[in-house]
mmCIF file of C-alpha atoms in Angstrom:
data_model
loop_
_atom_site.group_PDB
_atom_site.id
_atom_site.type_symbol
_atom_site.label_atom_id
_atom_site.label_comp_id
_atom_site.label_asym_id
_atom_site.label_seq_id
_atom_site.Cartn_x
_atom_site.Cartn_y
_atom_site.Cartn_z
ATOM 1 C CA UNK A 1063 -32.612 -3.449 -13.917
ATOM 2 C CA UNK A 1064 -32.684 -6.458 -11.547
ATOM 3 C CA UNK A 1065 -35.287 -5.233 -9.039
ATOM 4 C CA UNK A 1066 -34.958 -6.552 -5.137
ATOM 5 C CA UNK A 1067 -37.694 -6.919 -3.007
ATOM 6 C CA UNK A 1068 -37.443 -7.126 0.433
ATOM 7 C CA UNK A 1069 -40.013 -8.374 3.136
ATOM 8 C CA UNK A 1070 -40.801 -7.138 6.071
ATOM 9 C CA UNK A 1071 -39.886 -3.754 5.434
ATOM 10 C CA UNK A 1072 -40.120 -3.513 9.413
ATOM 11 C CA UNK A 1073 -40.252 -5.571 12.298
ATOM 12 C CA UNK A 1074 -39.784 -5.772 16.160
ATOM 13 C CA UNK A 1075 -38.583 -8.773 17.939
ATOM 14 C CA UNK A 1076 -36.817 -9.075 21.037
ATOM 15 C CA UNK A 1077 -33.480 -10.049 22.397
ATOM 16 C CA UNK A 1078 -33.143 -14.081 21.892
ATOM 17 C CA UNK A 1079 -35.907 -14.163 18.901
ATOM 18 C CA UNK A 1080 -35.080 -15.949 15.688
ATOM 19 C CA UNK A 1081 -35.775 -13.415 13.053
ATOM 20 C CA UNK A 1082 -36.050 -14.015 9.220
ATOM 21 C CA UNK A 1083 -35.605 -11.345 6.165
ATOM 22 C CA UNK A 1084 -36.770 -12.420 2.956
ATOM 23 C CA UNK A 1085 -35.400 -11.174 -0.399
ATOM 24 C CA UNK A 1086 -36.641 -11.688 -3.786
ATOM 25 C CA UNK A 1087 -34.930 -10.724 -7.088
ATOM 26 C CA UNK A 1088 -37.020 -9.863 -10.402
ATOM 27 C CA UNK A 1089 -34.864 -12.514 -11.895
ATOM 28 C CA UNK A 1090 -32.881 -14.724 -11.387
ATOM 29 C CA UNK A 1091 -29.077 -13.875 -10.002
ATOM 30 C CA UNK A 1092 -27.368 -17.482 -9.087
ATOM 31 C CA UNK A 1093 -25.923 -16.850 -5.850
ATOM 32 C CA UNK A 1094 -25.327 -13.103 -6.629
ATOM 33 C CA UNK A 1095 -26.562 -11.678 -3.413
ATOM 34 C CA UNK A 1096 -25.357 -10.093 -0.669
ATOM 35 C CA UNK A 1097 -26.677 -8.956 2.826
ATOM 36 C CA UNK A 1098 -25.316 -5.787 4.652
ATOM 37 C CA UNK A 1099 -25.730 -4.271 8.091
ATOM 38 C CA UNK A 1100 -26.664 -0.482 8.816
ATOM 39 C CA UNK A 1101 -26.787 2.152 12.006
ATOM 40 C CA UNK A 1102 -27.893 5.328 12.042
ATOM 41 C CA UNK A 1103 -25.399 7.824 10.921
ATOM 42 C CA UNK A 1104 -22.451 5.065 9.226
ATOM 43 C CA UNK A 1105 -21.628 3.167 6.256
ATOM 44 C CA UNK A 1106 -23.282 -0.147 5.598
ATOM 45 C CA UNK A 1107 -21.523 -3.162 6.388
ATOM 46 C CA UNK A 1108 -20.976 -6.329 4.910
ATOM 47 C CA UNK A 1109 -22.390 -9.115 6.783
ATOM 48 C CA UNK A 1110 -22.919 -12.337 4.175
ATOM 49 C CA UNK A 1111 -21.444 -12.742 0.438
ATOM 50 C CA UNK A 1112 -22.285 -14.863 -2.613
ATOM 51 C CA UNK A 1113 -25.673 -15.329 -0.600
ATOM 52 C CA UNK A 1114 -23.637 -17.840 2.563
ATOM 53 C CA UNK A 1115 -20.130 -16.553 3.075
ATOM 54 C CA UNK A 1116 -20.331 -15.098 6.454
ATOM 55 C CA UNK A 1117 -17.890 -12.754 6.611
ATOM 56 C CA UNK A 1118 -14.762 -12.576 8.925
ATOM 57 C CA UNK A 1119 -15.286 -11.193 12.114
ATOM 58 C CA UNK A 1120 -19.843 -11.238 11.381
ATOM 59 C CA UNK A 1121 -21.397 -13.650 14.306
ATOM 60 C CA UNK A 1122 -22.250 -17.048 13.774
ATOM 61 C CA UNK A 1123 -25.830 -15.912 14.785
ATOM 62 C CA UNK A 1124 -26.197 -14.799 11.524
ATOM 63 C CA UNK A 1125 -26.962 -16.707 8.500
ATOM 64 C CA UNK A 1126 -27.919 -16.677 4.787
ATOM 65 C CA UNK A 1127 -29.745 -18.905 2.238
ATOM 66 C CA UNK A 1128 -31.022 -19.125 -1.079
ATOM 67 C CA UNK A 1129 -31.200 -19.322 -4.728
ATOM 68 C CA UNK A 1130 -32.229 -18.654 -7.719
ATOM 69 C CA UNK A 1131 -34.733 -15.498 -7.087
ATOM 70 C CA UNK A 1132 -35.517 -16.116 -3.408
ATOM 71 C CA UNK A 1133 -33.138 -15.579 -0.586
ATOM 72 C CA UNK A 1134 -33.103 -15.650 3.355
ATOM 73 C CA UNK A 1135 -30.793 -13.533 6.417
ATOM 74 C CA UNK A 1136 -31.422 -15.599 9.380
ATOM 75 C CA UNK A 1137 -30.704 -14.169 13.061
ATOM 76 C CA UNK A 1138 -30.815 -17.161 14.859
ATOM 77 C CA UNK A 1139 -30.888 -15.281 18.107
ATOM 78 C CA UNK A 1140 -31.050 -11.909 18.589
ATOM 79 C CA UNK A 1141 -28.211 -9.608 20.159
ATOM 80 C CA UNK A 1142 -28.905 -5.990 21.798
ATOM 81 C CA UNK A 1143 -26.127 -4.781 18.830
ATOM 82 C CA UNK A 1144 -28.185 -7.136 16.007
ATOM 83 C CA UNK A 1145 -31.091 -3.603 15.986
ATOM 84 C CA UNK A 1146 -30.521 -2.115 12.548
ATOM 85 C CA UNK A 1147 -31.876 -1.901 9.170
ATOM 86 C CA UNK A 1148 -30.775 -4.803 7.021
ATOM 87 C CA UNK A 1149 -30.476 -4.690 3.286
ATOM 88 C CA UNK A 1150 -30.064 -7.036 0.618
ATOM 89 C CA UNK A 1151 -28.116 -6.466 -3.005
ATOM 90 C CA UNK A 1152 -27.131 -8.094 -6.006
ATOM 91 C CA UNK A 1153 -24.304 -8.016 -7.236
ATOM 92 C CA UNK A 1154 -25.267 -10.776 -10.792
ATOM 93 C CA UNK A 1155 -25.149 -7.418 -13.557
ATOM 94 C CA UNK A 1156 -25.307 -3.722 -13.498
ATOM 95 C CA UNK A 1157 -26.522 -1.638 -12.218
ATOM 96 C CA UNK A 1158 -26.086 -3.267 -9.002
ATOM 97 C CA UNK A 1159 -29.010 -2.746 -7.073
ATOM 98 C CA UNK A 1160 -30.378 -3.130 -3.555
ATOM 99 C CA UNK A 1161 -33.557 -4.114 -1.290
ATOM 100 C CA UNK A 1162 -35.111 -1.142 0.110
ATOM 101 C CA UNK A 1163 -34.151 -2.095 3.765
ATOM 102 C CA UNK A 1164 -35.450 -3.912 6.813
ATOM 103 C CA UNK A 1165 -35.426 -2.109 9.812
ATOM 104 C CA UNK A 1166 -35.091 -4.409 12.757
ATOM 105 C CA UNK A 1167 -36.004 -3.008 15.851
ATOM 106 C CA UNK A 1168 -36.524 -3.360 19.629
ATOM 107 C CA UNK A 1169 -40.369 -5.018 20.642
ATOM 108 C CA UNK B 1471 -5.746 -1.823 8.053
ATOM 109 C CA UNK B 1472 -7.134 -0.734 4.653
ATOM 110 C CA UNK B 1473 -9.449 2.771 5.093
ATOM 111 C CA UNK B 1474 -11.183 4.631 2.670
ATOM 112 C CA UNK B 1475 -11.127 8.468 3.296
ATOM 113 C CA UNK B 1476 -13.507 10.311 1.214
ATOM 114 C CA UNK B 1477 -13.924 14.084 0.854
ATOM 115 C CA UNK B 1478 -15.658 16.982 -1.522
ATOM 116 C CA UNK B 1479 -17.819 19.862 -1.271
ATOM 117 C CA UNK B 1480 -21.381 18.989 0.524
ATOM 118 C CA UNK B 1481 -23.067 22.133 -0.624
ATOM 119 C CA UNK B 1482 -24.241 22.493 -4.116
ATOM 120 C CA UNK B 1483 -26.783 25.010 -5.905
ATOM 121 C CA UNK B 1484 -28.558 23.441 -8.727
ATOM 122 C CA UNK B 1485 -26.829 23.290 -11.730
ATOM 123 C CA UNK B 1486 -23.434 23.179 -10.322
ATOM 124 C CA UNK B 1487 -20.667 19.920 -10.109
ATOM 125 C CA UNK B 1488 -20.452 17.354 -7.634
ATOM 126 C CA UNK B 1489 -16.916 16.629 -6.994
ATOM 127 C CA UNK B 1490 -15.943 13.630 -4.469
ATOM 128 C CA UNK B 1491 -13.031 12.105 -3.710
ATOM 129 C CA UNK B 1492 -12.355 8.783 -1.808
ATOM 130 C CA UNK B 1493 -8.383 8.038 -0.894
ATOM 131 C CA UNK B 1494 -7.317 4.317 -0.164
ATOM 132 C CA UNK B 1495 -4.808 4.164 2.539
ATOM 133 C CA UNK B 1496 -3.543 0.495 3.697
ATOM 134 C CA UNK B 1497 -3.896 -1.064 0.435
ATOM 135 C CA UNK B 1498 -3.517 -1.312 -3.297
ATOM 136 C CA UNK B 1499 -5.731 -0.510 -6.128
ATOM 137 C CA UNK B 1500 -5.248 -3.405 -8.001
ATOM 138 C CA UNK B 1501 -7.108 -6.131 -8.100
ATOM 139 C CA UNK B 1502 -10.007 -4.788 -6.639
ATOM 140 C CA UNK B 1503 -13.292 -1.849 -8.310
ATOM 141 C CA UNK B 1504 -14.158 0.891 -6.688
ATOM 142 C CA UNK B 1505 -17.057 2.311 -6.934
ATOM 143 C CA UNK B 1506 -19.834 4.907 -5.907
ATOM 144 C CA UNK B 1507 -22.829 4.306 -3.844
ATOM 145 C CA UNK B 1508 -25.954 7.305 -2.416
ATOM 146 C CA UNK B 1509 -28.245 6.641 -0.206
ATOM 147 C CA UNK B 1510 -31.716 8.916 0.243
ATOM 148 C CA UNK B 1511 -34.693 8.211 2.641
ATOM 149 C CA UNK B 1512 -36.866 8.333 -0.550
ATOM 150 C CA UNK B 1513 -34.492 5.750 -2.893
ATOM 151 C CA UNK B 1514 -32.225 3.806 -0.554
ATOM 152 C CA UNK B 1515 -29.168 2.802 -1.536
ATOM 153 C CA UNK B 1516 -28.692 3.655 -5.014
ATOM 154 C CA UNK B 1517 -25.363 2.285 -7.409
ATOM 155 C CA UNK B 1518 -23.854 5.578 -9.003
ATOM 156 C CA UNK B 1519 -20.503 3.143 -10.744
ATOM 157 C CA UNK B 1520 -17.623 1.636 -10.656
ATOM 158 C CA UNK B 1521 -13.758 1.465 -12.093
ATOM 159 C CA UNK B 1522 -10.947 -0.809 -11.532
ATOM 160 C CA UNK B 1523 -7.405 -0.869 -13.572
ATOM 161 C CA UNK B 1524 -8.945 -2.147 -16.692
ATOM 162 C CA UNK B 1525 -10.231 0.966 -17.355
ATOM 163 C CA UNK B 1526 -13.688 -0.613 -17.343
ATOM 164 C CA UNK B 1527 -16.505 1.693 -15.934
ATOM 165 C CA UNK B 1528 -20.301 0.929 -16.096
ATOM 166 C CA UNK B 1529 -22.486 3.442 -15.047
ATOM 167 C CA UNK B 1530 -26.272 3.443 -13.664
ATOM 168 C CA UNK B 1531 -28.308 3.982 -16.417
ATOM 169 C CA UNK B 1532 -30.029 6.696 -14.727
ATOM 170 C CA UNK B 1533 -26.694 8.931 -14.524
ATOM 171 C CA UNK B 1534 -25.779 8.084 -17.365
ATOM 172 C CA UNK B 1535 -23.883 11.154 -19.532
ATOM 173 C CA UNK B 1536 -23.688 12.940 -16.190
ATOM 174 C CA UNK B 1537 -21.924 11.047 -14.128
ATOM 175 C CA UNK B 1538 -17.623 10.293 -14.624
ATOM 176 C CA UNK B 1539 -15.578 7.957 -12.427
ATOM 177 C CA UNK B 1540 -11.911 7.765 -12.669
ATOM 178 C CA UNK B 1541 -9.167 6.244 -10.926
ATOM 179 C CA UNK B 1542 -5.760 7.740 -9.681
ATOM 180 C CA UNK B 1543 -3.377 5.625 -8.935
ATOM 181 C CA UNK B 1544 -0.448 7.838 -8.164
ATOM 182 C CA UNK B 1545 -2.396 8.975 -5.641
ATOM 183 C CA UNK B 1546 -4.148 6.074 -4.574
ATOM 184 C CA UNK B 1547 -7.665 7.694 -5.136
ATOM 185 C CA UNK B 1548 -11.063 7.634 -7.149
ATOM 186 C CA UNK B 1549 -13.201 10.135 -7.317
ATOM 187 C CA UNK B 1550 -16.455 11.071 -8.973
ATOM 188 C CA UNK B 1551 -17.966 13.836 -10.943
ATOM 189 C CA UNK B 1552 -21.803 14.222 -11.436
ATOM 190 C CA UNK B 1553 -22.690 17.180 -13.478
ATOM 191 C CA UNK B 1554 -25.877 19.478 -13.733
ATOM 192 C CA UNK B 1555 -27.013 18.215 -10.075
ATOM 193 C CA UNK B 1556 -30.689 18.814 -9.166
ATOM 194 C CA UNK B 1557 -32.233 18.356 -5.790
ATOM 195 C CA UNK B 1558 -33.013 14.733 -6.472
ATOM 196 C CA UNK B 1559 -29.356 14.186 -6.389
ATOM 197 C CA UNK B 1560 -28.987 15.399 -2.775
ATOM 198 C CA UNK B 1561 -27.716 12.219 -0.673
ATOM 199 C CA UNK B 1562 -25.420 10.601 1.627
ATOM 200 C CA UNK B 1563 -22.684 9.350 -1.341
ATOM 201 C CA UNK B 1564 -20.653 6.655 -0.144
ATOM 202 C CA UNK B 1565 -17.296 5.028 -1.778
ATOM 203 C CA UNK B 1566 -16.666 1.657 -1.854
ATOM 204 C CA UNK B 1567 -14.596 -1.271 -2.145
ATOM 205 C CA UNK B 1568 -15.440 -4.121 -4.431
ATOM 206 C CA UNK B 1569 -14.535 -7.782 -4.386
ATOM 207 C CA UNK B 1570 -15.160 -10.263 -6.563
ATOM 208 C CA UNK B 1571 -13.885 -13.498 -4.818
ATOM 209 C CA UNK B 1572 -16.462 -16.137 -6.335
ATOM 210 C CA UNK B 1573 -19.123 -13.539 -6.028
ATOM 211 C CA UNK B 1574 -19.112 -9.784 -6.155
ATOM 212 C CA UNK B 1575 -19.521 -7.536 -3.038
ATOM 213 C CA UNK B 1576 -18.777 -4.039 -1.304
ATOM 214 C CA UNK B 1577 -16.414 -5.228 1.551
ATOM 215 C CA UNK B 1578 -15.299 -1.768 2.858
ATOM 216 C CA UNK B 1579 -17.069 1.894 2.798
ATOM 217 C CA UNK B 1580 -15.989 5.119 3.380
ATOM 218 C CA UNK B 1581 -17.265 7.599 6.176
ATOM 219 C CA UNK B 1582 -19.778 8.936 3.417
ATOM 220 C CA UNK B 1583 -20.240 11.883 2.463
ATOM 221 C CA UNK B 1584 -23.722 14.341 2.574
ATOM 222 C CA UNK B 1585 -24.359 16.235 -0.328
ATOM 223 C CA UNK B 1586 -27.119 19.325 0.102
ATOM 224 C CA UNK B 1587 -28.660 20.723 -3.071
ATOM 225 C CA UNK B 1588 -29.994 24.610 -2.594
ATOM 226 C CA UNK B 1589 -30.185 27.509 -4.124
#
């Protein structure tokens, strides 16, 4: 299994910051990685495909990076609705498998 | 607006059958997997499978010869069956859509679903 590593596992920033979330793969996955969105109590959601497609309707705050094994979700300035926990996933083989989370919350 | 509606029983004793079903409403089956995701405090978010029309369903190793997804498409549902469940298979179980425009990912999610194991 393709393991995925995500760093911080927490953090606290404030409204405006610039926040970074780091994810490394065990291997390789070329461009196989995708970046989803979660609140307490719902469904994740999709925020960035094929590790730069922002999706339809997902800020322009947010952005993603990255190659190979090593792969960035940018907030380039926090929003009050941006607090979550933030996960990474690959999508390259099965078993698809994701980061363990970030949570991102309120300083 | 496509919606997945998923459903099934959210109390199990050990032992018994989790049954889950997840209804697509808005949309078509084709061209698209669907597919089964948990989620526990202690393991995250954790793959189960997926199916599309093909017939083609790979399983997580670590379900393996437990675990059965199939696809209805009179119905316009999937559903899943995990057998012999234990308490380390009590989660939040999630369907999912799948996409695989240049890359593969989970576009849209059901409500989820929260499975309790007890005796």
């Amino acid at each position: 299994d393709i393991q995925m590593t995500q760093s911080p596992s927490s953090l606290s920033a404030s409204v405006g910051d610039k926040v970074t979330i780091t994810c490394r793969a065990s291997q390789s996955i070329p461009g196989y990685m995708n970046w989803y969105q979660q609140k307490p109590g719902k469904a994740p959601k999709l925020l960035i495909s094929a590790a730069t497609n922002l999706q339809s309707g997902v800020p322009s705050t947010f952005s993603g990076s990255g190659s190979g094994t090593e792969f960035t979700l940018t907030i380039s300035s926090l929003q009050p609705d941006d607090f979550a926990t933030y996960y990474c996933q690959q999508s390259y083989t099965t078993p698809r498998t994701f980061g363990q989370g970030t949570r991102l919350d309120i300083k | 607006q496509v919606q997945l509606q998923q459903w099934g029983a959210g109390l199990l004793k050990p032992s018994e059958t989790l049954s889950l079903t997840c209804a697509v409403s808005g949309g078509p089956l084709h061209g698209f997997f669907w597919s089964w995701i948990r989620q526990t405090p202690e393991k995250g978010l954790e793959w189960i499978g997926e199916t599309d029309l093909s017939g083609r369903t790979p399983y997580n190793p670590s379900l393996e010869g437990r675990v059965t997804l199939s696809l209805d498409t009179s119905k316009s549902h999937f559903s899943l069956i995990l057998t012999s469940v234990t308490a380390a298979d009590a989660a939040m179980y999630f369907c999912a859509r799948g996409r695989r425009a240049a890359r593969l990912y989970f576009d849209l999610w059901g409500q989820g679903t929260l499975v309790t194991v007890s005796s």
